[in-house]
Short mmCIF file of N, CA and C and ligand atoms in Angstrom, two decimals:
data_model
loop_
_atom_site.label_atom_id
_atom_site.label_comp_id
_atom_site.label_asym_id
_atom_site.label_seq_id
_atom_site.Cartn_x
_atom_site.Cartn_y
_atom_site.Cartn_z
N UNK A 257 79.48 54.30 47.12
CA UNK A 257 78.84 53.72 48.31
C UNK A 257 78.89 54.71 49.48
N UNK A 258 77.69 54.94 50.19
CA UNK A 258 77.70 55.83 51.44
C UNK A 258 78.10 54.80 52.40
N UNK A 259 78.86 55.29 53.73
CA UNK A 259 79.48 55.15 54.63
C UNK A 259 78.43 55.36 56.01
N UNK A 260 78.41 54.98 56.95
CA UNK A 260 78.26 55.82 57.77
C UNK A 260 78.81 55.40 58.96
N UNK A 261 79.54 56.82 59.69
CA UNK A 261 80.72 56.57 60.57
C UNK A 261 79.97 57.06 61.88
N UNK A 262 80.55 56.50 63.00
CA UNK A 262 80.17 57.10 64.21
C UNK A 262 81.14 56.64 65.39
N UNK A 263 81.11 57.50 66.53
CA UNK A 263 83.04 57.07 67.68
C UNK A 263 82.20 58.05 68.67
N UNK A 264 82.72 57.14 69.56
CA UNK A 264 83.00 58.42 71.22
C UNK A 264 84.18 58.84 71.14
N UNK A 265 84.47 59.76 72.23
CA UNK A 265 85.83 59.89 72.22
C UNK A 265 86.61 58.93 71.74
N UNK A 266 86.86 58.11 72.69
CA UNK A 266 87.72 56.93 72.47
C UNK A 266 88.13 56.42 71.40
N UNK A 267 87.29 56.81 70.03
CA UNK A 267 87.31 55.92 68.67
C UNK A 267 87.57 57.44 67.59
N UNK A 268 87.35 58.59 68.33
CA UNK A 268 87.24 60.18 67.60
C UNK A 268 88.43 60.38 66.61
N UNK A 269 89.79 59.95 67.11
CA UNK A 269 90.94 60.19 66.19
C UNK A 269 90.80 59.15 65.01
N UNK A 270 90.80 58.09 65.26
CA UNK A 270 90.72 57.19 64.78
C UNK A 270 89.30 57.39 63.84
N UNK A 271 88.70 57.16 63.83
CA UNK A 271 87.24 57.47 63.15
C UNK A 271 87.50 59.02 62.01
N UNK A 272 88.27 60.12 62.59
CA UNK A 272 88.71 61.00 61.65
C UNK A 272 89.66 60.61 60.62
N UNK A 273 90.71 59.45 61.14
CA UNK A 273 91.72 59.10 60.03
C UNK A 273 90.82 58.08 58.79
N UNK A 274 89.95 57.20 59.38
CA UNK A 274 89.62 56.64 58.41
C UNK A 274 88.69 57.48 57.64
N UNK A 275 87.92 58.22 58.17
CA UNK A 275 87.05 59.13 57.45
C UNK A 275 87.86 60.02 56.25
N UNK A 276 89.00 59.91 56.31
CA UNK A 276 89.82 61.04 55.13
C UNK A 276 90.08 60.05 54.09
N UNK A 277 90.48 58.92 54.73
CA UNK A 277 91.33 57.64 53.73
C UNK A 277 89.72 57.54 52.55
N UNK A 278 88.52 57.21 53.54
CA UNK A 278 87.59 56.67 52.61
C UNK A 278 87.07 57.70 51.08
N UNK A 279 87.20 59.40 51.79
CA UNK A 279 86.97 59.83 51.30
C UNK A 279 87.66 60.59 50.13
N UNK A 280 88.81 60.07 50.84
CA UNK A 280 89.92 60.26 49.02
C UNK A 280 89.91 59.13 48.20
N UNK A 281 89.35 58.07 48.66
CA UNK A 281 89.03 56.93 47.79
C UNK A 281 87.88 56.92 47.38
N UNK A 282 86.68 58.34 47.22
CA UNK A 282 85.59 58.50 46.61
C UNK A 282 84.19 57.91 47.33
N UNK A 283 84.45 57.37 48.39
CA UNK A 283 83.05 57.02 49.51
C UNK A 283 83.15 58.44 49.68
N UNK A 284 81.40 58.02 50.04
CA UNK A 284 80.79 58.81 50.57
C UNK A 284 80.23 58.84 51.92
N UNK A 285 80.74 60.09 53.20
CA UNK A 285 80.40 59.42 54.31
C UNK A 285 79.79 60.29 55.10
N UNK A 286 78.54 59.51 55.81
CA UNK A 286 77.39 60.02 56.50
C UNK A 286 78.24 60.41 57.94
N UNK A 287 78.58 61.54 58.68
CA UNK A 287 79.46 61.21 59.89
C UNK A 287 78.16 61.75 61.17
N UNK A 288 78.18 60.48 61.61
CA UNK A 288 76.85 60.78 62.90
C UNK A 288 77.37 61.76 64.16
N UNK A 289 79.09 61.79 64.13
CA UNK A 289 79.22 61.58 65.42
C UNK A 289 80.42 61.19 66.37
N UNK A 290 80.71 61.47 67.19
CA UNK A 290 80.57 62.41 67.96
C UNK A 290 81.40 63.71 67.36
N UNK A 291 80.70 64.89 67.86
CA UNK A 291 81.16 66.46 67.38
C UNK A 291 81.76 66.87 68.67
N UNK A 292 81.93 66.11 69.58
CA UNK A 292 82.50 66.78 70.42
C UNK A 292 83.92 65.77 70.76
N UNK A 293 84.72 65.93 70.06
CA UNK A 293 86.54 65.47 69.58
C UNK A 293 86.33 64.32 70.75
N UNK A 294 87.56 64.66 71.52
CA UNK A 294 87.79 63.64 72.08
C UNK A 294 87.42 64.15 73.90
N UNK A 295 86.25 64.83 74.02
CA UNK A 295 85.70 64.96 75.11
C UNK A 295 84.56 63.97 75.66
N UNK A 296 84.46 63.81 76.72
CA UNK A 296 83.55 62.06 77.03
C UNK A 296 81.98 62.38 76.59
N UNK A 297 81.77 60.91 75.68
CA UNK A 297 80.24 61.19 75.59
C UNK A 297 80.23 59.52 75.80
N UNK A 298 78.85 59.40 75.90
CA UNK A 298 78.47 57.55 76.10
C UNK A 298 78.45 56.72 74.72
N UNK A 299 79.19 55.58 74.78
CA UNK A 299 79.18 54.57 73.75
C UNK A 299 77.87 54.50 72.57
N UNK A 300 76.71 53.94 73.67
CA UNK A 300 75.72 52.85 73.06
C UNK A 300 75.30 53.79 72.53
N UNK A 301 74.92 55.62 72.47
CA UNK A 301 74.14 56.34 71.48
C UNK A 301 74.80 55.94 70.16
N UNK A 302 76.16 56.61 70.21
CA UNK A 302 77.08 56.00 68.86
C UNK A 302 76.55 54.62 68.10
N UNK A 303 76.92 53.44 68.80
CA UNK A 303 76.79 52.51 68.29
C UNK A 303 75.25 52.47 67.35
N UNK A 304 74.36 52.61 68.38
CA UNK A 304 73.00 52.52 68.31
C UNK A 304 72.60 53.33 66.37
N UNK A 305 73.21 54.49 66.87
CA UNK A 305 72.71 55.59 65.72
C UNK A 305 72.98 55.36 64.28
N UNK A 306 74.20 55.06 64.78
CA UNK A 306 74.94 53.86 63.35
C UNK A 306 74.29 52.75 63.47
N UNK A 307 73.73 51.98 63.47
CA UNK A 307 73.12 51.01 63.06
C UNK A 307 71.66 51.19 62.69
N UNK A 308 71.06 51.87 63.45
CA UNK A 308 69.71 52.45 63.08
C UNK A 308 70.36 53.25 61.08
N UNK A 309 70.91 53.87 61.00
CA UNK A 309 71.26 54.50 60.12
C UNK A 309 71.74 53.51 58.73
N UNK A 310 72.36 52.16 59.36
CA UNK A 310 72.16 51.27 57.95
C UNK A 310 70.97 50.27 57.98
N UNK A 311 70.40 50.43 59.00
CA UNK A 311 68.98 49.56 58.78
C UNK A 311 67.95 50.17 58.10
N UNK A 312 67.94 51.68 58.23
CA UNK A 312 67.26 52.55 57.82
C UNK A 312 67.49 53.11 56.08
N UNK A 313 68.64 52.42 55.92
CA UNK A 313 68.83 52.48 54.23
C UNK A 313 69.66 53.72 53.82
N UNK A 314 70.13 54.79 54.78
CA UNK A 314 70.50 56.07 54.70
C UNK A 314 71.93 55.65 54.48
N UNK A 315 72.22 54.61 54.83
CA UNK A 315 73.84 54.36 54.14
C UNK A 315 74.25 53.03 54.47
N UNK A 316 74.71 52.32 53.36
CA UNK A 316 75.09 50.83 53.08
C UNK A 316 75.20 50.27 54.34
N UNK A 317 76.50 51.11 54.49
CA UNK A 317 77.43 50.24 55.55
C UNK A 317 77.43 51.30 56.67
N UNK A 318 78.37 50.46 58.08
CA UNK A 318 78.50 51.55 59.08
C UNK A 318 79.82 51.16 59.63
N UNK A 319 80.60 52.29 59.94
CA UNK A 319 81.81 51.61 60.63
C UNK A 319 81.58 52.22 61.98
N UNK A 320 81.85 51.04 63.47
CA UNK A 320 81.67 52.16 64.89
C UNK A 320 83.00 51.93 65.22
N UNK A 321 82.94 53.09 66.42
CA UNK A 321 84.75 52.90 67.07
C UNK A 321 84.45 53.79 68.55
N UNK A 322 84.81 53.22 69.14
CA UNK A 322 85.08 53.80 70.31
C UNK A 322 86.52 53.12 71.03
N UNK A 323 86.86 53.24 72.40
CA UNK A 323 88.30 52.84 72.56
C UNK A 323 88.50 51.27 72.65
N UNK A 324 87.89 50.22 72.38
CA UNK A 324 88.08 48.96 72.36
C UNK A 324 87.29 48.45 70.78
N UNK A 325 86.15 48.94 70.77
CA UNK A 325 85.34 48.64 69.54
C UNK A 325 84.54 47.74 70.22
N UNK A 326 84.44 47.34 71.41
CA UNK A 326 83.63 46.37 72.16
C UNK A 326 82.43 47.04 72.43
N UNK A 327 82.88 48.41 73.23
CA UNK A 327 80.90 48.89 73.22
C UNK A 327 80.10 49.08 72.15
N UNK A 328 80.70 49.90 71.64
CA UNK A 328 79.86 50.17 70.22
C UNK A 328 79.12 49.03 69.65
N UNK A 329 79.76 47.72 69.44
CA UNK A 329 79.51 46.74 68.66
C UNK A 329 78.30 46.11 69.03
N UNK A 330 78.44 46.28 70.70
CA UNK A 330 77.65 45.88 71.61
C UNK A 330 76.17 46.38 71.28
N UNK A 331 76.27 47.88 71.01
CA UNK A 331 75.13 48.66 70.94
C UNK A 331 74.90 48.43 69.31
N UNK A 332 75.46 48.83 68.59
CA UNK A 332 74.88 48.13 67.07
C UNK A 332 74.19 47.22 67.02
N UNK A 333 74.67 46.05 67.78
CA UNK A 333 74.36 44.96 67.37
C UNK A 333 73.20 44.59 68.38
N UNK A 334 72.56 45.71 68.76
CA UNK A 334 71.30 45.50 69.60
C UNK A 334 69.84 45.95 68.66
N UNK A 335 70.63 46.64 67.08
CA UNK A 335 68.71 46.95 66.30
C UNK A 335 68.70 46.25 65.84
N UNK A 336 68.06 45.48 65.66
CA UNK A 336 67.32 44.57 64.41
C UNK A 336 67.94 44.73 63.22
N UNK A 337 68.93 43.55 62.77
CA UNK A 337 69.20 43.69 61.25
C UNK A 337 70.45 43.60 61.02
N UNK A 338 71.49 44.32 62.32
CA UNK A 338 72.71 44.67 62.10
C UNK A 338 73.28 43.61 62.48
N UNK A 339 74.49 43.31 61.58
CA UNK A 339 75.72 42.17 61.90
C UNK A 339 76.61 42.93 62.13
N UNK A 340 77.50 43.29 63.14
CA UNK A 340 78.24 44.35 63.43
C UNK A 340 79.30 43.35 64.21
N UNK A 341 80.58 43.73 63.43
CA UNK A 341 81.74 42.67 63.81
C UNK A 341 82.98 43.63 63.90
N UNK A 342 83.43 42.86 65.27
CA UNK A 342 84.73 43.88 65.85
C UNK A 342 85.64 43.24 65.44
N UNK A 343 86.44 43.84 64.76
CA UNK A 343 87.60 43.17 64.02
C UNK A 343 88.81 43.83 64.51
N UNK A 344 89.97 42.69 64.83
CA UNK A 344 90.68 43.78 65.29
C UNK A 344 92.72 43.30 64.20
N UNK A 345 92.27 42.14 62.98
CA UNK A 345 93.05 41.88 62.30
C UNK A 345 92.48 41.53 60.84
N UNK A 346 93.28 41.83 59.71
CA UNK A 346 92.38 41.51 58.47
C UNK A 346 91.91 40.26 57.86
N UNK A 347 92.20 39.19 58.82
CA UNK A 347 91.62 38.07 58.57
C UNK A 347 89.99 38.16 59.40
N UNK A 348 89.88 38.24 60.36
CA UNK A 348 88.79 38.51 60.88
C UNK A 348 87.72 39.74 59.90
N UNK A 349 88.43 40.93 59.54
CA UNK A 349 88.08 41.82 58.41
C UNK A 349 86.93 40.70 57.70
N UNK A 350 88.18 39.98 57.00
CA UNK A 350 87.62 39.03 55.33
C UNK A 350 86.74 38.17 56.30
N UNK A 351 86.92 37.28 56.98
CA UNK A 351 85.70 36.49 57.63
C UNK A 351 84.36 37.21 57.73
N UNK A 352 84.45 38.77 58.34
CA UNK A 352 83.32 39.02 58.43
C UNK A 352 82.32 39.67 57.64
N UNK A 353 83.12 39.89 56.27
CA UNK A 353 82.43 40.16 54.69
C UNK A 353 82.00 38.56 54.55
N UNK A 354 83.11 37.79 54.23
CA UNK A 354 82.43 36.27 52.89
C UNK A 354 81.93 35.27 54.30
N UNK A 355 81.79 35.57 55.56
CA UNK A 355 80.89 34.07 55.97
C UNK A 355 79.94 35.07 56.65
N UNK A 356 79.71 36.19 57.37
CA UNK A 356 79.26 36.85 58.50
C UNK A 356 78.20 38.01 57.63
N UNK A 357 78.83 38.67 56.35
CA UNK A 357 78.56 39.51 55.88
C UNK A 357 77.91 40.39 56.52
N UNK A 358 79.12 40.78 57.58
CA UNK A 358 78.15 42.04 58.45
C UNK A 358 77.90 43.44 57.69
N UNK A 359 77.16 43.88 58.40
CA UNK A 359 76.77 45.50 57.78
C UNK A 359 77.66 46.52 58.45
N UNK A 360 78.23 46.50 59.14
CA UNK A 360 78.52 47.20 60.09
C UNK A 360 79.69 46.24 60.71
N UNK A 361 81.00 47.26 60.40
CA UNK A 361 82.28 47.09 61.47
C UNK A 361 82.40 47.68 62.29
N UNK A 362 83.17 47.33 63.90
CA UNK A 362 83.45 48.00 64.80
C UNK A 362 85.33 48.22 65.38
N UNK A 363 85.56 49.32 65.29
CA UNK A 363 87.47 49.13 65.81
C UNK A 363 87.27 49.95 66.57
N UNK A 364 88.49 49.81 67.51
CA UNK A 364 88.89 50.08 68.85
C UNK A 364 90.21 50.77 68.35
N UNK A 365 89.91 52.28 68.78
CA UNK A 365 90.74 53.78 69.04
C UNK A 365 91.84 53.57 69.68
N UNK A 366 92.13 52.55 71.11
CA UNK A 366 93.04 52.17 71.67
C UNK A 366 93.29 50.95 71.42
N UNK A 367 93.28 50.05 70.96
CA UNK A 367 93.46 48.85 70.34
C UNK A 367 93.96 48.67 69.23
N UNK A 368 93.63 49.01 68.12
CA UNK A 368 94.19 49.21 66.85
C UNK A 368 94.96 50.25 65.93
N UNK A 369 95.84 49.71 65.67
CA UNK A 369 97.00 50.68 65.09
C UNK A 369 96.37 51.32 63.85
N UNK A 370 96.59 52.56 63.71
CA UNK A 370 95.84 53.66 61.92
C UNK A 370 96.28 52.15 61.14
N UNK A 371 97.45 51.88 61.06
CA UNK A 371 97.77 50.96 59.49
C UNK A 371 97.05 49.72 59.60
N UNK A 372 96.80 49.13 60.72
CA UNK A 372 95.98 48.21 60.40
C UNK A 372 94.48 48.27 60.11
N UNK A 373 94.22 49.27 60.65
CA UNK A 373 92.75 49.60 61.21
C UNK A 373 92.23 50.01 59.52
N UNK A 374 93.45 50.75 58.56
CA UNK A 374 93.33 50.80 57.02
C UNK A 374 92.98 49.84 56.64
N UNK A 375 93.75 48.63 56.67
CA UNK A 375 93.59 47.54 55.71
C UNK A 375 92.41 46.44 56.41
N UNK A 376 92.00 46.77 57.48
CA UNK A 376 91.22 46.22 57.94
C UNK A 376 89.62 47.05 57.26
N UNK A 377 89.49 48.00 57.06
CA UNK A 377 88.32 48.30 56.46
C UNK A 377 88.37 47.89 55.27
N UNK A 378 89.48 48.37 54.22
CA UNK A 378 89.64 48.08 52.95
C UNK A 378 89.55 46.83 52.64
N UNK A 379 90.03 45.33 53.66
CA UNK A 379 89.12 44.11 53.66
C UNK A 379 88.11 43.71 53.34
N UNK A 380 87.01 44.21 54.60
CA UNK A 380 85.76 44.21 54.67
C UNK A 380 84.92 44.92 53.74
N UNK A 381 85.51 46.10 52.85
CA UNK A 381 84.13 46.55 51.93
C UNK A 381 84.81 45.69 50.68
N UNK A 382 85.83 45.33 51.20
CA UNK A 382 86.31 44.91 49.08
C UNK A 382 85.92 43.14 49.14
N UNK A 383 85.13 42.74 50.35
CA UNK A 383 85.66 41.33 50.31
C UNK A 383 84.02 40.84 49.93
N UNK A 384 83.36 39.88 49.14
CA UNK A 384 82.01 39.57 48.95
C UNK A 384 81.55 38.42 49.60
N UNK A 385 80.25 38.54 50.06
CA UNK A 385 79.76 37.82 50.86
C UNK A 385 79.80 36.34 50.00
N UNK A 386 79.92 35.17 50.83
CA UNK A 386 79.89 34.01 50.12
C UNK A 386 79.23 33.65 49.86
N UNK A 387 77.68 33.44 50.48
CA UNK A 387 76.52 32.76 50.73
C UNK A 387 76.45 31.57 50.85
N UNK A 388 76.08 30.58 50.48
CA UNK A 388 75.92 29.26 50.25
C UNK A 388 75.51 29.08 51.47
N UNK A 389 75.94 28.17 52.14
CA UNK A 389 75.98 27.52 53.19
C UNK A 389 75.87 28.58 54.35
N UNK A 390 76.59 29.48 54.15
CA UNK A 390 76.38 30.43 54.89
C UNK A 390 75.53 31.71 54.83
N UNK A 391 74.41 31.61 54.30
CA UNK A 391 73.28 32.54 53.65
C UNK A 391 72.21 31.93 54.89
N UNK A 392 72.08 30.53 55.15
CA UNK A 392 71.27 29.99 56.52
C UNK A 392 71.05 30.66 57.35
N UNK A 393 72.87 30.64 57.76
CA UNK A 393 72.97 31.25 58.79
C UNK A 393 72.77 32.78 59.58
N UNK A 394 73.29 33.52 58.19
CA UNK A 394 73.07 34.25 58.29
C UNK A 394 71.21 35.25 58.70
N UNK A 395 71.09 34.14 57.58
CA UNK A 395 69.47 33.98 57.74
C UNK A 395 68.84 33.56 59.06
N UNK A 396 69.17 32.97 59.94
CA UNK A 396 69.24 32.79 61.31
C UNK A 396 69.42 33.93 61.83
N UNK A 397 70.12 34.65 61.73
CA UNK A 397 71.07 35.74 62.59
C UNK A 397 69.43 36.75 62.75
N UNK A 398 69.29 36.99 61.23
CA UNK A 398 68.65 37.77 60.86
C UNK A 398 67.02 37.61 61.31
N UNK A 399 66.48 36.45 62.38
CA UNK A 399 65.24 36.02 62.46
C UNK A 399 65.22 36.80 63.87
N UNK A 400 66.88 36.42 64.79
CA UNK A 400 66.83 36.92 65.83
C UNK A 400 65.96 38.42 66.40
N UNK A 401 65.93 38.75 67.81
CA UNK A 401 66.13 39.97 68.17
C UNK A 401 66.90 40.66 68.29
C1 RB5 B 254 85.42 54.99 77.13
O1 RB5 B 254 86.34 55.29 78.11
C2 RB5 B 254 85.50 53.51 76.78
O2 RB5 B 254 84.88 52.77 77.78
C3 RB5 B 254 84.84 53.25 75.44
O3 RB5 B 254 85.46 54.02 74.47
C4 RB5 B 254 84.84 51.85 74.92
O4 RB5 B 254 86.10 51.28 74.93
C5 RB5 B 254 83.80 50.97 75.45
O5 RB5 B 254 83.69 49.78 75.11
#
């Protein structure tokens, strides 16, 4: 499965640790971003680019991060298509695979600890969407702008 990762500063360390974990576990990952470490660039391009990037089919999923996971999510979750859920514990993770089945996670660089922020991805790609009842809704989500 391709990946695709993207962080401002704020999310840059963080966004590099998970980027190693995924990729010794054999993902494959598209990295948008930012190339410039942990020097200031603006949120919503990040967010934005990653989401354009799994709507666009160039890779499954997207994980954003900047220092809360609040902007980014913000900006993902502004193209058409994307369910982009800031998770910041692995129950929320699993909620937002089997009822939400977002495309796209968002964590926060200053908010979330490396060990959780692990098992919080490893949640969300290992967990399957439920549908049923919640396929509607989703289906709702998905009519929106
Ligand atoms: C950048 O300082 C910070 O505002 C950003 O990383 C993020 O937390 C925004 O939501």
């Amino acid at each position: 499965m391709k990946i695709a990762l993207a962080s401002d500063h704020g999310g840059f360390e963080l966004k590099e640790d998970i980027k190693k974990n995924l990729l010794s576990k054999g993902y494959e990952i598209l990295d948008l971003g930012t190339t410039n470490g942990t020097d200031s660039v603006d949120y919503p391009n990040y967010g934005r680019i990653c989401g354009e990037a799994v709507m666009a089919g160039i890779a499954e999923k997207g994980i954003v991060f900047c220092g809360t996971g609040i902007g980014v999510s913000i900006a993902a979750n502004k193209v058409k298509g994307v369910r982009c859920a800031l998770c910041t514990s692995v129950f929320m993770a699993e909620m937002a695979s089997c009822h939400n089945d977002a495309n796209v996670l968002a964590l926060g660089g200053r908010t979330t600890e490396l060990e959780t922020a692990l098992e919080i991805v490893k949640t969300w790609l290992n967990t399957e969407f439920e549908g049923g009842r919640h396929q509607k809704r989703v289906d709702l989500l998905n009519q929106m702008r």
